[in-house]
Coordinates of N, CA and C in Angstrom, one line a residue:
M28 N 8.5 5.3 19.2 CA 9.5 6.0 18.1 C 8.3 7.1 17.7
R29 N 8.9 8.3 17.2 CA 8.3 9.2 16.5 C 7.8 9.1 15.3
R30 N 6.7 9.1 14.7 CA 6.2 9.1 13.4 C 5.8 10.0 12.4
D31 N 6.8 11.3 12.5 CA 6.4 12.4 11.8 C 7.1 12.4 10.4
G32 N 7.1 13.3 9.7 CA 7.4 13.3 8.2 C 6.3 13.1 7.2
Y33 N 6.9 12.5 6.2 CA 6.0 11.9 5.0 C 5.2 10.8 5.6
W34 N 4.0 11.0 5.0 CA 2.8 10.3 5.5 C 2.2 9.7 4.4
V35 N 2.1 8.1 4.5 CA 1.6 7.2 3.4 C 0.5 6.6 4.0
E36 N -0.7 6.7 3.3 CA -2.0 5.8 3.7 C -2.3 4.6 2.7
V37 N -2.6 3.5 2.6 CA -3.2 2.6 1.6 C -4.4 2.0 2.3
I38 N -5.3 2.2 0.7 CA -6.6 1.7 0.9 C -6.6 0.6 -0.1
S39 N -7.3 -0.5 0.7 CA -7.1 -1.6 -0.2 C -8.4 -2.2 -0.8
T40 N -8.8 -2.3 -1.8 CA -10.3 -2.7 -2.0 C -10.6 -4.2 -2.8
G41 N -11.7 -4.5 -2.2 CA -11.9 -6.0 -2.8 C -12.9 -6.7 -1.7
D42 N -13.8 -7.3 -2.3 CA -14.9 -8.2 -1.2 C -14.0 -9.3 -0.7
E43 N -13.0 -10.0 -1.8 CA -12.5 -11.0 -1.6 C -11.3 -10.8 -0.3
I44 N -11.0 -9.7 -0.1 CA -10.3 -9.5 1.2 C -11.0 -9.6 2.4
L45 N -12.0 -9.1 2.4 CA -13.1 -8.9 3.5 C -13.7 -10.6 3.7
F46 N -13.9 -11.0 2.8 CA -14.5 -12.5 3.0 C -13.4 -13.6 3.4
G47 N -12.1 -13.2 3.7 CA -11.0 -13.9 3.9 C -10.6 -14.9 2.4
R48 N -10.9 -14.7 1.5 CA -10.4 -15.3 0.2 C -9.1 -15.2 -0.3
I49 N -8.5 -13.9 -0.2 CA -7.1 -13.9 -0.1 C -6.7 -12.8 0.8
V50 N -5.1 -13.1 0.7 CA -4.5 -12.1 2.3 C -4.0 -10.8 1.3
D51 N -4.3 -10.0 2.2 CA -3.7 -8.4 1.5 C -2.3 -8.5 1.5
T52 N -1.6 -9.0 0.7 CA 0.2 -9.0 0.6 C 0.1 -7.6 0.1
N53 N -0.5 -7.0 -0.6 CA -0.5 -5.6 -1.3 C 0.2 -4.8 -0.2
S54 N -0.7 -4.6 0.6 CA 0.0 -3.5 1.9 C 1.2 -4.1 2.6
A55 N 1.2 -5.1 2.8 CA 2.6 -5.4 3.6 C 3.9 -5.3 2.9
W56 N 3.6 -5.6 1.3 CA 4.7 -5.4 0.5 C 5.2 -3.8 0.5
I57 N 4.1 -3.0 0.3 CA 4.0 -1.5 0.5 C 4.8 -1.1 1.6
A58 N 4.3 -1.4 2.9 CA 4.8 -1.4 4.2 C 6.5 -1.6 4.1
R59 N 7.2 -2.7 3.8 CA 8.0 -2.6 3.8 C 8.6 -1.8 2.6
R60 N 8.4 -1.6 1.5 CA 8.9 -1.1 0.4 C 9.1 0.5 1.2
A61 N 7.9 1.2 1.4 CA 7.9 2.5 2.0 C 8.9 2.6 3.4
A62 N 9.3 1.8 4.2 CA 10.4 1.5 5.2 C 11.8 1.6 4.3
E63 N 11.8 1.1 3.3 CA 13.2 1.2 2.7 C 13.2 2.4 2.2
L64 N 12.2 3.2 1.9 CA 12.5 4.7 1.0 C 12.5 5.8 2.4
G65 N 12.6 5.2 3.8 CA 12.6 6.3 4.7 C 11.3 6.8 5.1
V66 N 10.1 6.3 4.7 CA 9.1 6.7 5.2 C 8.2 5.6 6.1
W67 N 6.9 6.2 6.8 CA 6.3 5.2 7.6 C 4.9 4.9 6.9
L68 N 4.3 3.9 6.7 CA 3.2 3.8 6.3 C 2.1 3.7 7.6
R69 N 1.2 4.8 7.6 CA 0.4 5.1 8.8 C -0.4 4.5 9.2
R70 N -1.4 4.1 7.7 CA -2.5 3.4 8.1 C -2.9 2.7 6.8
V71 N -3.5 1.4 7.2 CA -4.1 0.8 6.1 C -5.4 0.2 6.5
T72 N -6.5 0.7 5.4 CA -7.9 0.5 5.5 C -8.4 -0.5 4.1
S73 N -8.8 -1.7 4.5 CA -9.3 -2.4 3.6 C -11.0 -2.2 3.7
V74 N -11.5 -2.2 2.1 CA -12.8 -1.8 2.0 C -13.3 -2.6 0.9
G75 N -14.9 -3.3 1.1 CA -15.3 -4.0 0.0 C -15.8 -3.2 -1.3
D76 N -16.3 -4.1 -2.4 CA -16.4 -3.2 -3.7 C -17.7 -2.2 -3.5
D77 N -17.8 -1.6 -3.1 CA -18.9 -0.5 -2.7 C -19.1 0.4 -2.7
L78 N -19.3 1.3 -3.7 CA -19.1 2.5 -4.1 C -19.2 3.6 -3.2
G79 N -20.2 3.5 -2.2 CA -20.4 4.7 -1.3 C -19.0 4.6 -0.1
E80 N -19.0 3.2 0.3 CA -17.7 3.1 1.4 C -16.6 3.2 0.9
I81 N -16.1 3.2 -0.3 CA -14.8 3.2 -1.1 C -14.8 4.8 -0.8
S82 N -15.6 5.5 -1.2 CA -15.9 7.2 -1.4 C -15.7 7.6 -0.2
G83 N -16.6 7.0 1.0 CA -16.4 7.5 2.2 C -14.8 7.4 2.7
V84 N -14.4 6.3 2.6 CA -13.0 6.0 3.4 C -12.0 7.0 2.8
L85 N -12.2 7.2 1.5 CA -11.2 8.2 0.8 C -11.4 9.5 1.5
R86 N -12.5 10.1 1.8 CA -12.9 11.3 2.1 C -12.2 11.3 3.7
E87 N -12.1 10.2 4.3 CA -11.7 10.2 5.9 C -10.3 10.3 5.6
A88 N -9.7 9.7 4.5 CA -8.4 9.5 4.8 C -7.7 11.4 4.3
L89 N -8.7 11.9 3.4 CA -8.2 13.2 2.8 C -8.2 14.2 4.2
G90 N -9.3 14.0 5.0 CA -9.3 14.4 6.4 C -8.5 14.4 7.3
R91 N -7.3 13.3 7.2 CA -6.2 13.4 8.0 C -5.1 13.9 7.9
G92 N -5.2 14.4 6.2 CA -4.4 15.3 5.5 C -3.0 14.4 5.4
P93 N -3.0 13.1 4.8 CA -1.7 12.5 4.3 C -1.0 13.2 3.1
D94 N 0.2 12.9 3.2 CA 0.9 13.1 1.8 C 0.8 12.5 0.9
L95 N 0.3 11.0 0.8 CA 0.1 10.1 -0.3 C -0.9 9.1 0.2
V96 N -1.9 9.1 -0.7 CA -2.9 7.7 -0.5 C -2.9 7.0 -1.6
L97 N -2.6 5.7 -1.4 CA -2.3 4.6 -2.5 C -3.6 3.8 -2.1
F98 N -4.2 3.8 -3.6 CA -5.4 2.7 -3.8 C -4.6 1.2 -4.3
T99 N -5.1 0.2 -3.9 CA -4.8 -0.8 -4.6 C -6.1 -1.7 -5.1
G100 N -6.2 -2.3 -6.3 CA -7.5 -3.0 -6.6 C -8.4 -2.2 -7.2
G101 N -9.3 -2.8 -7.9 CA -10.8 -1.9 -8.2 C -10.4 -1.2 -9.7
L102 N -9.5 -1.7 -10.3 CA -9.1 -1.1 -11.8 C -9.5 -1.9 -12.7
G103 N -10.0 -3.4 -12.8 CA -10.2 -4.1 -13.8 C -11.3 -3.7 -14.6
P104 N -12.0 -4.6 -15.5 CA -12.8 -4.3 -16.3 C -14.4 -4.6 -16.0
S105 N -14.1 -5.4 -14.6 CA -15.8 -6.0 -14.1 C -16.4 -5.1 -13.5
E106 N -17.7 -5.0 -13.4 CA -18.6 -4.1 -12.8 C -18.6 -3.6 -11.5
D107 N -17.7 -4.6 -10.8 CA -17.6 -4.5 -9.3 C -16.4 -3.6 -9.2
D108 N -15.5 -3.4 -10.3 CA -14.2 -2.9 -9.9 C -14.3 -1.3 -10.1
L109 N -14.7 -0.5 -8.8 CA -15.4 0.8 -8.5 C -14.5 1.9 -8.2
T110 N -13.0 1.7 -7.7 CA -12.1 2.5 -7.4 C -12.2 3.5 -8.2
V111 N -12.3 3.9 -9.4 CA -12.6 5.1 -10.0 C -13.5 5.8 -9.8
E112 N -14.6 5.1 -10.1 CA -16.0 5.9 -9.8 C -16.2 6.5 -8.3
A113 N -15.4 5.8 -7.4 CA -15.5 6.0 -5.9 C -14.6 7.2 -5.8
I114 N -13.6 7.2 -6.5 CA -12.5 8.7 -6.3 C -13.3 9.6 -6.8
G115 N -13.9 9.3 -8.0 CA -14.8 10.7 -8.8 C -16.1 11.2 -7.9
L116 N -16.6 10.3 -6.8 CA -17.8 10.5 -6.4 C -17.2 11.2 -5.2
A117 N -16.4 11.2 -4.4 CA -15.4 11.5 -3.3 C -15.1 13.0 -3.6
L118 N -14.7 13.3 -4.9 CA -14.0 14.4 -5.2 C -14.9 15.5 -6.1
G119 N -15.8 15.1 -6.2 CA -17.1 15.6 -7.1 C -16.4 15.9 -8.6
R120 N -15.9 14.7 -9.2 CA -15.3 14.9 -10.2 C -15.7 13.8 -11.6
D121 N -15.8 14.1 -12.5 CA -16.4 13.1 -13.7 C -15.4 11.9 -13.6
V122 N -15.6 11.0 -14.2 CA -14.7 10.1 -14.7 C -14.8 9.7 -16.4
V123 N -13.5 9.7 -16.9 CA -13.4 10.2 -18.2 C -12.6 9.0 -18.8
F124 N -12.3 8.2 -20.1 CA -11.5 7.6 -20.5 C -10.3 8.3 -21.2
D125 N -9.3 7.9 -20.8 CA -7.9 8.2 -21.2 C -7.3 7.5 -22.9
Q126 N -7.3 8.5 -23.7 CA -7.6 7.9 -24.9 C -6.5 7.1 -25.3
G127 N -5.2 7.3 -24.8 CA -4.0 7.0 -25.0 C -4.2 5.5 -24.2
A128 N -4.7 5.2 -23.1 CA -4.8 4.1 -22.5 C -6.0 3.2 -23.4
V129 N -6.9 3.8 -23.7 CA -7.7 3.0 -24.9 C -7.0 2.6 -26.0
E130 N -6.3 3.1 -26.6 CA -5.8 2.9 -27.8 C -4.5 1.4 -27.4
R131 N -3.9 1.8 -26.2 CA -3.0 0.6 -25.9 C -3.9 -0.8 -25.4
I132 N -5.1 -0.8 -25.0 CA -5.8 -1.6 -24.7 C -6.3 -2.5 -25.9
R133 N -6.7 -1.5 -26.9 CA -7.4 -2.0 -28.0 C -6.4 -3.0 -28.8
R134 N -5.0 -2.4 -28.8 CA -3.9 -3.0 -29.3 C -3.8 -4.2 -29.0
R135 N -3.7 -4.4 -27.6 CA -3.4 -5.6 -27.0 C -4.3 -6.6 -27.2
Y136 N -5.7 -6.2 -27.0 CA -6.7 -7.3 -27.2 C -6.7 -7.8 -28.8
E137 N -6.5 -6.8 -29.6 CA -6.2 -7.2 -31.1 C -4.9 -8.3 -31.4
E138 N -3.9 -7.9 -30.7 CA -3.2 -8.9 -30.8 C -3.5 -10.4 -30.0
R139 N -4.3 -10.3 -29.4 CA -4.9 -11.7 -29.1 C -5.9 -12.1 -29.8
G140 N -6.3 -11.4 -30.5 CA -7.6 -11.8 -31.6 C -8.8 -11.5 -31.2
I141 N -8.9 -10.5 -30.1 CA -10.2 -10.1 -29.4 C -10.6 -8.7 -30.2
H142 N -11.9 -8.9 -30.7 CA -12.2 -7.6 -31.4 C -13.3 -6.8 -30.9
D143 N -13.9 -7.3 -29.9 CA -14.8 -6.7 -28.7 C -13.9 -6.0 -27.5
T144 N -13.8 -4.8 -27.5 CA -12.8 -4.1 -26.5 C -13.7 -3.3 -25.6
V145 N -15.0 -3.2 -25.8 CA -15.7 -2.4 -25.1 C -15.6 -2.6 -23.6
R146 N -15.6 -3.9 -23.0 CA -15.3 -4.1 -21.7 C -13.8 -4.0 -21.0
G147 N -12.8 -4.3 -21.8 CA -11.4 -4.0 -21.8 C -11.2 -2.5 -21.7
E148 N -11.9 -1.7 -22.2 CA -11.8 -0.1 -22.3 C -12.4 0.4 -20.9
R149 N -13.3 -0.4 -20.0 CA -13.4 0.0 -18.5 C -11.9 0.3 -18.0
M150 N -10.8 -0.4 -18.4 CA -9.7 -0.1 -17.7 C -9.0 1.1 -17.9
A151 N -9.5 1.7 -18.9 CA -8.8 3.0 -19.3 C -9.6 4.4 -18.4
R152 N -10.3 3.8 -17.7 CA -11.1 4.9 -17.0 C -10.2 5.8 -16.1
V153 N -10.1 7.2 -15.7 CA -9.6 7.7 -14.9 C -10.6 8.7 -14.6
V154 N -10.2 9.7 -13.7 CA -10.9 10.8 -13.0 C -10.5 12.0 -13.7
D155 N -11.3 12.9 -14.1 CA -11.3 13.7 -15.0 C -10.2 14.8 -14.1
G156 N -9.0 15.3 -14.7 CA -8.0 16.4 -14.3 C -7.0 15.5 -13.8
S157 N -6.9 14.2 -13.9 CA -5.9 13.3 -13.3 C -4.7 12.9 -14.4
R158 N -3.6 12.6 -13.8 CA -2.7 12.1 -14.9 C -2.7 10.6 -15.0
A159 N -3.0 10.0 -16.3 CA -3.0 8.4 -16.3 C -1.6 7.8 -15.9
L160 N -1.7 6.5 -15.4 CA -0.6 6.2 -15.2 C -0.4 4.7 -16.0
Q161 N 0.7 4.9 -16.9 CA 0.8 3.4 -17.5 C 1.1 2.2 -16.8
N162 N 0.5 1.2 -17.1 CA 1.1 0.2 -16.3 C 1.9 -0.8 -17.4
P163 N 3.1 -1.3 -16.6 CA 4.2 -1.7 -17.6 C 4.2 -3.3 -17.7
V164 N 3.4 -3.6 -16.9 CA 3.1 -5.3 -16.9 C 1.5 -5.5 -17.3
G165 N 0.7 -5.0 -17.2 CA -0.6 -5.3 -17.5 C -1.5 -4.2 -18.2
M166 N -2.7 -4.1 -18.2 CA -3.3 -3.5 -19.3 C -4.2 -2.3 -18.1
A167 N -4.4 -2.5 -16.8 CA -5.2 -1.9 -16.2 C -4.6 -0.4 -15.8
T168 N -5.2 0.7 -16.2 CA -4.5 2.1 -16.2 C -4.6 2.6 -14.7
G169 N -3.6 3.1 -14.2 CA -3.5 3.7 -12.5 C -3.7 5.4 -13.2
M170 N -4.0 6.2 -12.0 CA -3.6 7.5 -12.1 C -3.4 8.3 -10.9
E171 N -2.7 9.5 -11.0 CA -2.2 10.4 -10.2 C -3.0 11.8 -10.1
L172 N -3.5 12.1 -9.1 CA -4.1 13.6 -8.8 C -3.7 14.0 -7.4
V173 N -3.9 15.2 -7.7 CA -3.9 15.9 -6.2 C -5.2 16.4 -5.6
E174 N -5.5 16.2 -4.4 CA -6.6 17.0 -3.6 C -6.3 17.5 -2.4
G175 N -6.3 18.6 -2.3 CA -6.1 19.1 -1.0 C -4.8 19.1 -0.4
G176 N -3.8 19.0 -1.0 CA -2.4 18.8 -0.1 C -2.0 17.6 -0.3
S177 N -3.0 16.4 -0.9 CA -2.7 15.0 -1.0 C -2.5 14.4 -2.3
T178 N -1.4 13.9 -2.6 CA -1.4 13.0 -4.0 C -2.1 11.6 -3.8
I179 N -3.0 11.4 -4.5 CA -3.8 9.9 -4.8 C -3.1 9.4 -6.0
M180 N -2.8 7.9 -5.7 CA -2.2 7.2 -6.6 C -3.2 6.0 -6.6
T181 N -3.7 5.3 -7.9 CA -4.0 4.0 -7.9 C -3.3 3.1 -8.8
F182 N -3.5 1.8 -8.1 CA -2.9 0.7 -9.0 C -3.8 -0.5 -8.6
P183 N -3.2 -1.3 -9.7 CA -4.3 -2.5 -9.6 C -3.9 -3.4 -8.8
G184 N -4.6 -4.4 -8.5 CA -5.0 -5.4 -7.3 C -4.0 -6.4 -7.5
V185 N -3.6 -7.0 -8.7 CA -2.6 -8.1 -9.1 C -1.2 -7.6 -8.9
P186 N -0.5 -8.2 -7.7 CA 0.6 -8.2 -7.1 C 1.6 -7.7 -8.1
S187 N 1.9 -8.4 -9.2 CA 3.2 -8.2 -9.9 C 2.8 -6.8 -10.5
E188 N 1.7 -6.2 -10.7 CA 1.1 -5.0 -11.8 C 1.5 -4.0 -10.5
M189 N 1.1 -4.1 -9.2 CA 1.0 -3.1 -8.5 C 2.7 -3.1 -8.1
K190 N 3.2 -3.7 -8.0 CA 5.1 -3.6 -7.5 C 5.3 -2.9 -8.3
A191 N 5.2 -3.0 -9.9 CA 5.8 -2.7 -11.0 C 5.6 -1.0 -11.0
M192 N 4.1 -0.8 -10.7 CA 3.8 0.7 -10.8 C 3.9 1.1 -9.5
F193 N 4.3 1.0 -8.6 CA 4.6 1.7 -7.2 C 6.3 2.0 -7.4
D194 N 6.7 0.9 -7.9 CA 8.4 1.3 -8.4 C 8.4 2.2 -9.5
A195 N 7.6 2.2 -10.3 CA 7.8 3.3 -11.5 C 7.0 4.7 -11.0
Y196 N 6.4 4.8 -10.1 CA 5.6 6.1 -9.9 C 5.7 6.5 -8.6
A197 N 5.3 5.7 -7.4 CA 5.3 6.0 -6.4 C 6.7 6.2 -5.5
A198 N 7.5 5.3 -6.1 CA 9.0 5.6 -5.3 C 9.5 6.5 -5.4
P199 N 9.8 7.0 -6.9 CA 10.5 8.3 -7.2 C 9.8 9.5 -6.6
M200 N 8.8 9.4 -6.4 CA 8.0 10.8 -5.8 C 8.4 10.9 -4.4
I201 N 8.4 9.8 -3.7 CA 8.8 9.6 -2.1 C 10.4 9.8 -2.1
E202 N 11.1 9.6 -2.9 CA 12.4 9.7 -2.9 C 12.7 11.1 -3.2
G203 N 11.9 11.8 -4.1 CA 12.2 13.0 -4.6 C 11.8 14.3 -3.1
R204 N 10.9 13.6 -2.2 CA 10.2 14.5 -1.2 C 10.8 14.2 0.3
T205 N 11.6 13.0 0.4 CA 12.3 12.9 1.7 C 13.7 12.7 1.3
S206 N 14.7 13.0 2.7 CA 15.9 12.6 2.5 C 16.1 11.5 3.2
S207 N 15.4 11.3 4.2 CA 15.6 10.1 5.3 C 15.6 8.7 4.6
R208 N 16.1 7.9 5.3 CA 16.4 6.1 5.1 C 16.6 5.6 6.2
F209 N 16.0 4.5 6.4 CA 15.9 3.5 7.7 C 17.0 2.4 7.2
A210 N 17.6 2.1 8.3 CA 18.6 1.0 8.4 C 17.7 0.0 9.3
A211 N 17.9 -1.3 9.1 CA 17.4 -2.2 9.9 C 18.2 -3.1 10.3
N212 N 18.3 -3.6 11.4 CA 19.1 -5.0 12.1 C 18.3 -5.9 12.8
T213 N 18.3 -6.9 13.0 CA 17.8 -8.0 13.9 C 18.9 -8.6 14.9
V214 N 18.5 -8.8 16.0 CA 19.6 -9.5 17.2 C 18.5 -10.5 17.6
V215 N 19.2 -11.8 17.8 CA 18.5 -12.8 18.3 C 19.6 -13.1 19.7
A216 N 18.9 -13.2 20.8 CA 19.5 -13.5 22.3 C 18.7 -14.7 22.9
R217 N 19.3 -15.6 23.3 CA 19.0 -16.8 24.0 C 19.1 -16.2 25.7
V218 N 17.9 -15.7 26.2 CA 17.8 -15.1 27.6 C 16.6 -15.4 28.1
V219 N 16.4 -15.2 29.5 CA 15.3 -15.4 30.0 C 14.5 -14.1 30.1
F220 N 13.4 -14.3 29.5 CA 12.7 -13.0 29.2 C 12.5 -11.8 30.3
R221 N 12.5 -12.6 31.4 CA 12.1 -11.4 32.7 C 13.4 -10.7 32.9
D222 N 14.7 -11.2 32.4 CA 15.8 -10.6 32.4 C 16.2 -9.5 31.3
F223 N 15.4 -9.9 30.2 CA 15.5 -9.1 29.1 C 14.7 -7.8 29.2
F224 N 13.8 -8.0 29.7 CA 12.8 -7.0 29.4 C 13.0 -5.6 29.8
P225 N 13.9 -5.5 31.0 CA 14.1 -4.2 31.6 C 15.4 -3.6 30.7
V226 N 16.1 -4.4 29.8 CA 17.0 -4.1 28.9 C 16.0 -3.4 27.9
Y227 N 15.0 -4.1 27.5 CA 14.2 -3.5 26.2 C 13.4 -2.2 26.4
R228 N 13.4 -2.3 27.9 CA 12.7 -1.1 28.3 C 13.6 0.4 28.1
R229 N 14.9 -0.1 28.5 CA 15.6 0.9 28.8 C 16.2 1.3 27.5
M230 N 16.3 0.6 26.2 CA 16.6 0.5 25.0 C 15.6 2.0 24.3
Q231 N 14.1 1.6 24.7 CA 12.9 2.2 24.2 C 13.2 3.6 24.8
A232 N 13.5 3.7 25.9 CA 13.6 5.0 26.7 C 14.8 5.8 26.2
D233 N 16.0 5.1 25.9 CA 17.1 5.9 25.5 C 17.2 6.2 23.9
Y234 N 16.4 5.4 23.3 CA 16.5 5.6 21.8 C 14.9 6.2 21.2
P235 N 14.6 7.5 21.6 CA 12.9 7.1 21.1 C 12.5 7.4 19.7
D236 N 13.6 7.6 19.0 CA 13.4 7.8 17.4 C 13.9 6.4 16.8
V237 N 14.1 5.5 17.5 CA 14.5 4.0 16.9 C 13.2 3.2 17.1
Y238 N 12.8 2.4 16.0 CA 12.0 1.3 16.2 C 12.4 0.1 16.5
I239 N 12.1 0.0 17.7 CA 12.5 -1.3 18.7 C 11.5 -2.2 19.1
K240 N 11.6 -3.7 18.5 CA 10.3 -4.5 18.8 C 11.0 -5.9 19.0
N241 N 10.2 -6.4 20.2 CA 10.7 -7.8 20.7 C 9.8 -9.1 19.9
A242 N 10.0 -10.0 19.9 CA 9.3 -11.0 19.6 C 10.3 -12.6 20.4
A243 N 9.0 -13.2 21.4 CA 9.7 -14.2 22.1 C 9.3 -15.7 21.5
T244 N 10.3 -16.4 21.4 CA 10.3 -17.7 20.6 C 10.1 -18.9 21.7
P245 N 9.2 -19.7 21.7 CA 9.1 -20.8 22.8 C 10.5 -21.9 22.5
P246 N 10.7 -22.5 23.5 CA 11.9 -23.3 23.8 C 11.8 -24.6 22.6
E247 N 13.0 -24.9 22.3 CA 13.0 -26.1 21.2 C 12.6 -27.3 21.7
S248 N 13.0 -27.7 22.6 CA 12.8 -29.0 23.4 C 12.0 -28.7 24.8
P249 N 11.0 -29.8 25.0 CA 10.6 -29.8 26.4 C 11.4 -29.5 27.7
E250 N 12.7 -30.1 27.6 CA 13.6 -30.1 28.7 C 14.2 -28.6 29.1
E251 N 13.8 -27.5 28.1 CA 14.7 -26.5 28.5 C 13.4 -25.6 29.3
R252 N 14.0 -25.0 30.2 CA 12.7 -24.2 31.0 C 11.9 -23.4 30.4
V253 N 10.7 -23.4 30.7 CA 9.5 -22.5 30.2 C 9.9 -21.1 30.0
S254 N 11.0 -20.8 30.8 CA 11.0 -19.3 30.9 C 12.2 -18.7 30.1
V255 N 12.7 -19.8 29.3 CA 14.1 -19.4 28.5 C 13.4 -19.0 27.0
R256 N 13.6 -18.3 26.1 CA 13.3 -17.9 24.9 C 14.3 -17.4 24.0
D257 N 14.1 -17.5 22.7 CA 14.9 -17.0 22.0 C 14.3 -15.7 21.7
I258 N 14.9 -14.4 22.0 CA 14.3 -13.0 22.0 C 14.9 -12.5 20.8
T259 N 14.1 -12.5 19.8 CA 14.4 -11.5 18.5 C 14.2 -9.9 18.8
V260 N 15.0 -9.1 18.4 CA 14.9 -7.7 18.6 C 15.1 -7.2 16.9
D261 N 14.1 -6.5 16.6 CA 14.1 -5.9 15.4 C 14.4 -4.3 15.6
V262 N 15.3 -3.7 15.3 CA 15.7 -2.4 15.3 C 15.7 -1.8 14.0
V263 N 14.6 -0.6 13.5 CA 14.9 0.3 12.6 C 15.2 1.6 12.9
A264 N 16.0 2.4 12.2 CA 16.4 3.6 12.5 C 16.5 4.4 11.1

């Protein structure tokens, strides 16, 4: 299937992903959501909490010229939350505090009876020249900026916050820049795989602009012939 048009990449940060302690469900969700909006997620890159590696991954991504680069993770108050600093390093920009975000964080902390807000204010960091993106669910502030024709957006790694911010900021921007939409259908056929394969190949040849994928499921009982499978065909156009 052709994959031209609006181009999205995701950079997912966090040592916990590389250590296998958590599964990167954020990127999978973004991929599904992007498909609903009519665009392809072209690439997902996972990178640990390392300033140089994160900035290097961003520079590589920008070198490919995507329309949108989405960061997930690294916006919290800890010392290893380095996404903002890494973007500043990659682009040669200073890191500053968004005063509106600082005030919101202070209010939230004071509502909880916490008066020492210095660490929490780290969640108000943005790159100079960017637009701060208010978090409708949590406190970590995102940001949006443009570099060389590519838009960069940062979202928290907490799934509920990431989803809320994607729908609040990324989705409207994507919808405003592309008129395409995908429709998906799944067909399940109980056939011998060797009989189905020529049909599958012909479908791919006849419809090059349609994503067609098959998956074979083993028989439900040992009495069934080994060659018999439930063939699931996903069609996205």
